[in-house]
Backbone as CSV, one residue per row, in Angstrom:
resi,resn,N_x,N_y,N_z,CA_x,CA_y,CA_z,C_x,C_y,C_z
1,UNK,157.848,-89.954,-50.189,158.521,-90.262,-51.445,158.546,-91.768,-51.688
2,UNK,159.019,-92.212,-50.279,158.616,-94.049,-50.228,158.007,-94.599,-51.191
3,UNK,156.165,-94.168,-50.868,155.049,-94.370,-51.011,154.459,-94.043,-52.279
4,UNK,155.032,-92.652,-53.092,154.934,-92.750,-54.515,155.887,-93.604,-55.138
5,UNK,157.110,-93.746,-55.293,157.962,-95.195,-55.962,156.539,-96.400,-55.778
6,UNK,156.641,-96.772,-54.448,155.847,-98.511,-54.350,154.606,-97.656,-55.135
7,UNK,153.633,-97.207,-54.903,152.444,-97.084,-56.011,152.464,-96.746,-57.787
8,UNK,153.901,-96.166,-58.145,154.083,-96.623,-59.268,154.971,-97.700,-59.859
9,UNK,155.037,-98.139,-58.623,156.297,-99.499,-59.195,154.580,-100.430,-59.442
10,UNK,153.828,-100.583,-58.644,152.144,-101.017,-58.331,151.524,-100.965,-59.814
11,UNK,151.236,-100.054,-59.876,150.912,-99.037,-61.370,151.553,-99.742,-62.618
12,UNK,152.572,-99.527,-62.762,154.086,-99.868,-63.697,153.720,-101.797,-63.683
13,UNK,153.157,-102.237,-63.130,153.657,-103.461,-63.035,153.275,-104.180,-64.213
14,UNK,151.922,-104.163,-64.412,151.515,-105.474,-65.715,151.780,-104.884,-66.997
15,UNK,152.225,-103.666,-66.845,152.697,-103.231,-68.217,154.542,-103.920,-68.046
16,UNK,155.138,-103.690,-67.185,156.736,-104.491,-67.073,156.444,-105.832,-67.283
17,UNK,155.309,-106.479,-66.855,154.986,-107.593,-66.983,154.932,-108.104,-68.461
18,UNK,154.236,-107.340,-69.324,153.749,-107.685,-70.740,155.084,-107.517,-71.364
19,UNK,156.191,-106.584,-71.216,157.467,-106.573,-71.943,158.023,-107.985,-71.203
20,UNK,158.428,-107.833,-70.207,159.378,-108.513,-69.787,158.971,-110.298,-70.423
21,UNK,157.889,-110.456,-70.464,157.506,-111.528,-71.054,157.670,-111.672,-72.507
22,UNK,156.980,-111.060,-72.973,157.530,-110.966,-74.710,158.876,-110.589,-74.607
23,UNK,159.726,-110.191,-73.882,161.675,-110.044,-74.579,161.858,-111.413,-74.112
24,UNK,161.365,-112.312,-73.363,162.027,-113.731,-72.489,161.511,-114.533,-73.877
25,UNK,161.655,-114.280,-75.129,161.071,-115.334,-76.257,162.405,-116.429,-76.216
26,UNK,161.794,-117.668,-76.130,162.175,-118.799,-76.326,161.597,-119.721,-77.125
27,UNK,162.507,-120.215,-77.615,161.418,-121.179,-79.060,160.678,-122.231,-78.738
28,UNK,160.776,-122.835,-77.068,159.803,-123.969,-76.678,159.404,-123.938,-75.577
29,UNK,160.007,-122.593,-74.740,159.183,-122.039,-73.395,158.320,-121.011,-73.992
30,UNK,158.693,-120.275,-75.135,158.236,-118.717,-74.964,157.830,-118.432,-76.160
31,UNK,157.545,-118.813,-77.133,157.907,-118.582,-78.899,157.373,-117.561,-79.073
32,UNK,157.794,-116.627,-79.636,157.222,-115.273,-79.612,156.919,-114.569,-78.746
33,UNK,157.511,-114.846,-77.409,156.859,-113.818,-76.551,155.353,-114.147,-76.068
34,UNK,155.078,-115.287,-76.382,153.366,-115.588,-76.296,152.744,-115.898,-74.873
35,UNK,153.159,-115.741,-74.288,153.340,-115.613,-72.551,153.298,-114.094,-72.323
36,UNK,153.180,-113.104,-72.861,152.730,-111.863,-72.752,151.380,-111.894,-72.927
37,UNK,150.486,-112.838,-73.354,149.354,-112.929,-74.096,148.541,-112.653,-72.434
38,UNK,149.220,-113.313,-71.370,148.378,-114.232,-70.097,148.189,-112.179,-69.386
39,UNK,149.209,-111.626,-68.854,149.067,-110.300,-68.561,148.416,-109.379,-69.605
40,UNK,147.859,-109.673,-70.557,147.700,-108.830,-71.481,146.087,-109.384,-71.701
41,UNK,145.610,-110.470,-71.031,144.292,-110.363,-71.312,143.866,-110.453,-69.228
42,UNK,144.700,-110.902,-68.994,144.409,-110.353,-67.478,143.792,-109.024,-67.411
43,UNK,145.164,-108.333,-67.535,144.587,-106.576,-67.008,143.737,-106.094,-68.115
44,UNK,143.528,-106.587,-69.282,142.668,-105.898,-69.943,140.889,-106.426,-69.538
45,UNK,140.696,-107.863,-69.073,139.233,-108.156,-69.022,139.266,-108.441,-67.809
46,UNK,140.187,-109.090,-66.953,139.658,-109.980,-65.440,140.126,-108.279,-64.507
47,UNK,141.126,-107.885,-64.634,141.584,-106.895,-63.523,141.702,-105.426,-64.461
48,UNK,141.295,-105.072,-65.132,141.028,-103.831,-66.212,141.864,-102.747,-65.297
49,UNK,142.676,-101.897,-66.186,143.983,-101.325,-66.055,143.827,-100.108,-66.691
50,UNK,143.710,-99.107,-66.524,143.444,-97.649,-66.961,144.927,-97.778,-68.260
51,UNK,144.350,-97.503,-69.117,145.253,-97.276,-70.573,145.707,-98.697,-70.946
52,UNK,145.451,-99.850,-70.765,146.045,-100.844,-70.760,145.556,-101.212,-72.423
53,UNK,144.305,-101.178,-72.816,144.161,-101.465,-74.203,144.958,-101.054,-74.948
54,UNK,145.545,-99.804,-75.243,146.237,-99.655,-76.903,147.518,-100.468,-76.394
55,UNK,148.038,-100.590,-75.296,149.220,-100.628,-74.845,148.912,-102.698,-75.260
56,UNK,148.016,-102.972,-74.890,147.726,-104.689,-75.037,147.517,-104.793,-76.621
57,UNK,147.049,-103.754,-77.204,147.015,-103.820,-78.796,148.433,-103.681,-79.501
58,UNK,149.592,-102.946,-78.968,150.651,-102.923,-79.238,151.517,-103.935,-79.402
59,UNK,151.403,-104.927,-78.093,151.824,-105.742,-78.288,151.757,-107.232,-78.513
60,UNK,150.213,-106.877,-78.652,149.250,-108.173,-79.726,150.080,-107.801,-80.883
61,UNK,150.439,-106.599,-81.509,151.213,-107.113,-82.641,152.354,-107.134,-82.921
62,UNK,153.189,-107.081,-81.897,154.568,-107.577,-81.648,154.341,-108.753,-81.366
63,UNK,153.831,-109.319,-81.035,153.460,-110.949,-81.098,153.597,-111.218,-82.259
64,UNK,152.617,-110.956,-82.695,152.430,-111.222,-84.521,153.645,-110.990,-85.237
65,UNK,154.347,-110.283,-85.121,155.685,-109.662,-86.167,156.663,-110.992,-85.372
66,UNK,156.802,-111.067,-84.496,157.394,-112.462,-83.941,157.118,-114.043,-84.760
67,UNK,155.715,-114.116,-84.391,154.922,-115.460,-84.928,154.950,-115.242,-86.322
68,UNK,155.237,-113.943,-87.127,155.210,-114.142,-88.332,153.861,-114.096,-88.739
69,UNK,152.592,-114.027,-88.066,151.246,-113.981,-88.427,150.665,-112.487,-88.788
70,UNK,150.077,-112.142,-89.828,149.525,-111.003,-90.072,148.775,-110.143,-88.999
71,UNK,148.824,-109.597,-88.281,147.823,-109.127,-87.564,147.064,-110.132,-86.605
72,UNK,146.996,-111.645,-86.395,146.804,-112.682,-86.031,145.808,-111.902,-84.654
73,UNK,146.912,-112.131,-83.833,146.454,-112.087,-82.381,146.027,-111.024,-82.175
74,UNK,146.282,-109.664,-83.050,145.775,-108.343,-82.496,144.451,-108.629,-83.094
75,UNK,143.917,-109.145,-83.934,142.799,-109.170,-84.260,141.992,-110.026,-83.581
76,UNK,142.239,-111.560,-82.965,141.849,-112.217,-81.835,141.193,-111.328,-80.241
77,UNK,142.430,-110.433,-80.286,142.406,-109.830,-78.692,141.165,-108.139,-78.992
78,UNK,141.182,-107.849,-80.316,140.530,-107.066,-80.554,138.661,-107.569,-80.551
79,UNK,138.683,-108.426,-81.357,137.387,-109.468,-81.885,136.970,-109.925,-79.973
80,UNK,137.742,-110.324,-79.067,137.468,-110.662,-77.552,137.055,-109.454,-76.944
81,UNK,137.712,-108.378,-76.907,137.683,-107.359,-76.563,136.012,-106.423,-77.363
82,UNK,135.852,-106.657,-77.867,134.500,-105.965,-78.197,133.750,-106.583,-78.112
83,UNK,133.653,-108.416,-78.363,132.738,-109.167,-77.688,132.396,-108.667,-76.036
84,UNK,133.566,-108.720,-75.193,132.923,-108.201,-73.779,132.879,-107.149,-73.440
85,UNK,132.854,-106.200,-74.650,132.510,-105.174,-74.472,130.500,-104.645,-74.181
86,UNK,130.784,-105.789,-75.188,128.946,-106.055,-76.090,127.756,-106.691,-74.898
87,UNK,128.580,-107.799,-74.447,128.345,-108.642,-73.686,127.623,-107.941,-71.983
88,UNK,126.598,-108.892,-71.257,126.048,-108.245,-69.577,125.798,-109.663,-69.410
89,UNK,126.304,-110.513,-69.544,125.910,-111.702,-69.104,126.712,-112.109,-67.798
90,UNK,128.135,-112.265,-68.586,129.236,-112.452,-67.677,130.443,-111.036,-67.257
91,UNK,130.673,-110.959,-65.716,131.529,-110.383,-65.541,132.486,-110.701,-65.265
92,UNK,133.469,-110.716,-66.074,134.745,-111.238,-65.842,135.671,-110.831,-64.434
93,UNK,135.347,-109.715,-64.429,135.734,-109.165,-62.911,135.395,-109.951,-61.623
94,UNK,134.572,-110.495,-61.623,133.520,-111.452,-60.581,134.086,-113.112,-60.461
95,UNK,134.884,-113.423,-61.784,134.587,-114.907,-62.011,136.059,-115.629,-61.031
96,UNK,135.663,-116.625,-60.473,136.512,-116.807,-59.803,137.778,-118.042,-60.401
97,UNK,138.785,-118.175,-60.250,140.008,-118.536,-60.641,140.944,-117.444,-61.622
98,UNK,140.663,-116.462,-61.453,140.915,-115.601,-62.261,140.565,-115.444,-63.652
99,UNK,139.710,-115.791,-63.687,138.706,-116.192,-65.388,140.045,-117.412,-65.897
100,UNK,140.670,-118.588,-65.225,140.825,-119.362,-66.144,140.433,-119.728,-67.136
101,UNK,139.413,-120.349,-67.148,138.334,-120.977,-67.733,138.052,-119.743,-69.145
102,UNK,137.845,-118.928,-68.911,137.527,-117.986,-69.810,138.590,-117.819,-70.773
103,UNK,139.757,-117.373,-70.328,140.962,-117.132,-70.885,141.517,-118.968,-71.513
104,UNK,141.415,-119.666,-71.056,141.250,-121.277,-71.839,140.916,-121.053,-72.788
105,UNK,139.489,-120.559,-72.817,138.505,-120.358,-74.488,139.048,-119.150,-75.206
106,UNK,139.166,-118.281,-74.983,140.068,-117.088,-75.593,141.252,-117.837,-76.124
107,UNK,142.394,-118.422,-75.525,143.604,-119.097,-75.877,143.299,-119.977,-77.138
108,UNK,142.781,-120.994,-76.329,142.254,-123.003,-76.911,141.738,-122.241,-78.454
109,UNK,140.582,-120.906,-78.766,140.117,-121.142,-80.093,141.086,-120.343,-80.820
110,UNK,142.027,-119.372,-80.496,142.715,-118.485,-81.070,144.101,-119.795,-81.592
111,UNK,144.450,-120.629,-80.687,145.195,-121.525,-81.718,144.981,-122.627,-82.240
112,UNK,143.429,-122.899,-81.957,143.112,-123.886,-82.892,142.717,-123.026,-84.169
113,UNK,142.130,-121.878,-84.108,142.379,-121.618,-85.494,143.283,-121.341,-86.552
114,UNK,144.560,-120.812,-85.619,145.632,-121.023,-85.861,146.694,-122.292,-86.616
115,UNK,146.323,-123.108,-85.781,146.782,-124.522,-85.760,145.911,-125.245,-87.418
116,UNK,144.953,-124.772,-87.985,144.227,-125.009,-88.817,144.462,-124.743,-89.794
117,UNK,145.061,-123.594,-89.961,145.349,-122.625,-91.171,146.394,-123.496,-91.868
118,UNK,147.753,-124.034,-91.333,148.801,-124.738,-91.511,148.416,-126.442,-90.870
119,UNK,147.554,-126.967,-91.214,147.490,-127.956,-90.481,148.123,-129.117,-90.640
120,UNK,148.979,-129.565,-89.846,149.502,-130.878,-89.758,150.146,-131.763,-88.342
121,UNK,150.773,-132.837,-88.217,150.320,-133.309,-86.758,151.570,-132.608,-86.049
122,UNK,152.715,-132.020,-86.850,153.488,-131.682,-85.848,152.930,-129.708,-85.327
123,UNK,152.359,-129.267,-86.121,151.470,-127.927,-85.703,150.481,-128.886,-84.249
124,UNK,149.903,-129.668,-84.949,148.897,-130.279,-83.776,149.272,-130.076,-82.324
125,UNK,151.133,-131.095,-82.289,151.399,-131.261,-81.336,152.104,-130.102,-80.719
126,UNK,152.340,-128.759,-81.539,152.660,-127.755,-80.989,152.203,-127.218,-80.208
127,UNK,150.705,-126.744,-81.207,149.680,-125.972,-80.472,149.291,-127.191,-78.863
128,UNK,148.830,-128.016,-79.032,148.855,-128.653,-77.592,149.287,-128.228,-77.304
129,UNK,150.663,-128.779,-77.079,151.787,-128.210,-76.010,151.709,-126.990,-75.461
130,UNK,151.592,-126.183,-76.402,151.536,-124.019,-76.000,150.616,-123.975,-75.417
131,UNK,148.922,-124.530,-75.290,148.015,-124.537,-75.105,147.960,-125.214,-73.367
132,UNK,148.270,-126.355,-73.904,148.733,-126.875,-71.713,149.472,-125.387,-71.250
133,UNK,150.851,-125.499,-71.817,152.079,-124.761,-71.471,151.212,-123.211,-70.843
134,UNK,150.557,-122.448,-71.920,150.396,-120.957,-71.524,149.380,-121.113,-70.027
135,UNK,148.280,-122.313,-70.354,147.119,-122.698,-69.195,147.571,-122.695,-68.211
136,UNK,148.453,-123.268,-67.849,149.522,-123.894,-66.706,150.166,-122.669,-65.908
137,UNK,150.570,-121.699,-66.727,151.043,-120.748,-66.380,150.443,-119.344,-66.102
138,UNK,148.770,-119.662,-66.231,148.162,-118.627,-66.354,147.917,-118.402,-64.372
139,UNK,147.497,-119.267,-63.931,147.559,-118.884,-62.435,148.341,-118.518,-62.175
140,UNK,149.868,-118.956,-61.985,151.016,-118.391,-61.612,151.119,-116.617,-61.753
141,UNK,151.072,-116.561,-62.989,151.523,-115.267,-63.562,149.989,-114.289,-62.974
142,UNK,149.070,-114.778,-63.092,148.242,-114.060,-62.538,147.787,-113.414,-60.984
143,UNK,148.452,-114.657,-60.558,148.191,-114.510,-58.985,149.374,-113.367,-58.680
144,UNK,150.943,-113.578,-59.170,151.490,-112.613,-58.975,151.246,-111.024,-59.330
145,UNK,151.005,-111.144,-60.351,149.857,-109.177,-60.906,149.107,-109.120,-59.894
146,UNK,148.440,-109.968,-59.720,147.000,-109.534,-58.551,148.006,-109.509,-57.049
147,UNK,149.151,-110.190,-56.390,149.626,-109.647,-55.004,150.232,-108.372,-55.580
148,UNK,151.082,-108.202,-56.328,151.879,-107.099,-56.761,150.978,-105.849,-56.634
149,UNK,150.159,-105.461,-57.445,149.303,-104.501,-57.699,148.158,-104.541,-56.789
150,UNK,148.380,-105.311,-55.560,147.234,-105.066,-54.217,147.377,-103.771,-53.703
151,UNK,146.061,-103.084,-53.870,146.696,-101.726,-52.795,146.403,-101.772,-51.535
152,UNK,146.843,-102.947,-50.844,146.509,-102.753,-49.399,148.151,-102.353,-48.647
């Protein structure tokens, strides 16, 4: 009985992960919940999660109803999501730092286009900021999903 709890607490995790991050919204740690973004493109491209898409599409647009953006990010994470779908070049599964680097470019163009739409220097210095801020935090949060959900 142990042993089923820990494998669905295992299971259960980057989905607790993606709420628990989007309810922690703070207007200059967290704004919208946008720190759900980092587990939500984790388990969907670097560590792929049985049912995890509609569930990462869900709350791509609870993001959005937050940020106030139309459909914004669900359409970002959708538009990424069929790119590597399309894609045999790179496997994200393979890449090492946990696809930082990858998830940088996913992030960096989703709010510079963002940052564009409304452009001015204090958006500028926002998006920076969110942009270090989410980067910064993407190992952290990742490395923990990946010990958590080890099945050794």
């Amino acid at each position: 009985m142990k042993h089923k709890i820990i494998k669905f607490l295992r299971d259960a995790f980057p989905f607790i992960a993606v709420i628990v991050l989007w309810r922690l919204s703070i207007a200059f740690w967290n704004p919208a919940g946008i720190l759900a973004i980092i587990p939500i493109f984790y388990c969907s491209f670097v560590r792929p999660v049985p049912w995890f898409a509609p569930f990462a599409i869900l709350f791509c647009f609870l993001i959005d109803y937050r940020f106030d953006t139309l459909v914004y990010w669900t359409a970002m994470y959708c538009i990424f999501y069929a790119a590597n779908g399309f894609q045999t070049v790179f496997d994200l599964t393979r890449v090492d730092k946990n696809a930082l680097y990858v998830f940088m470019i996913f992030f960096g163009i989703s709010t510079f286009i963002l940052t564009m739409m409304d452009f001015n220097i204090s958006n500028l210095m926002r998006a920076a900021w969110l942009f270090a801020w989410v980067s910064t935090l993407y190992i952290p949060i990742t490395a923990l999903i990946k010990k958590v959900c080890d099945d050794r």
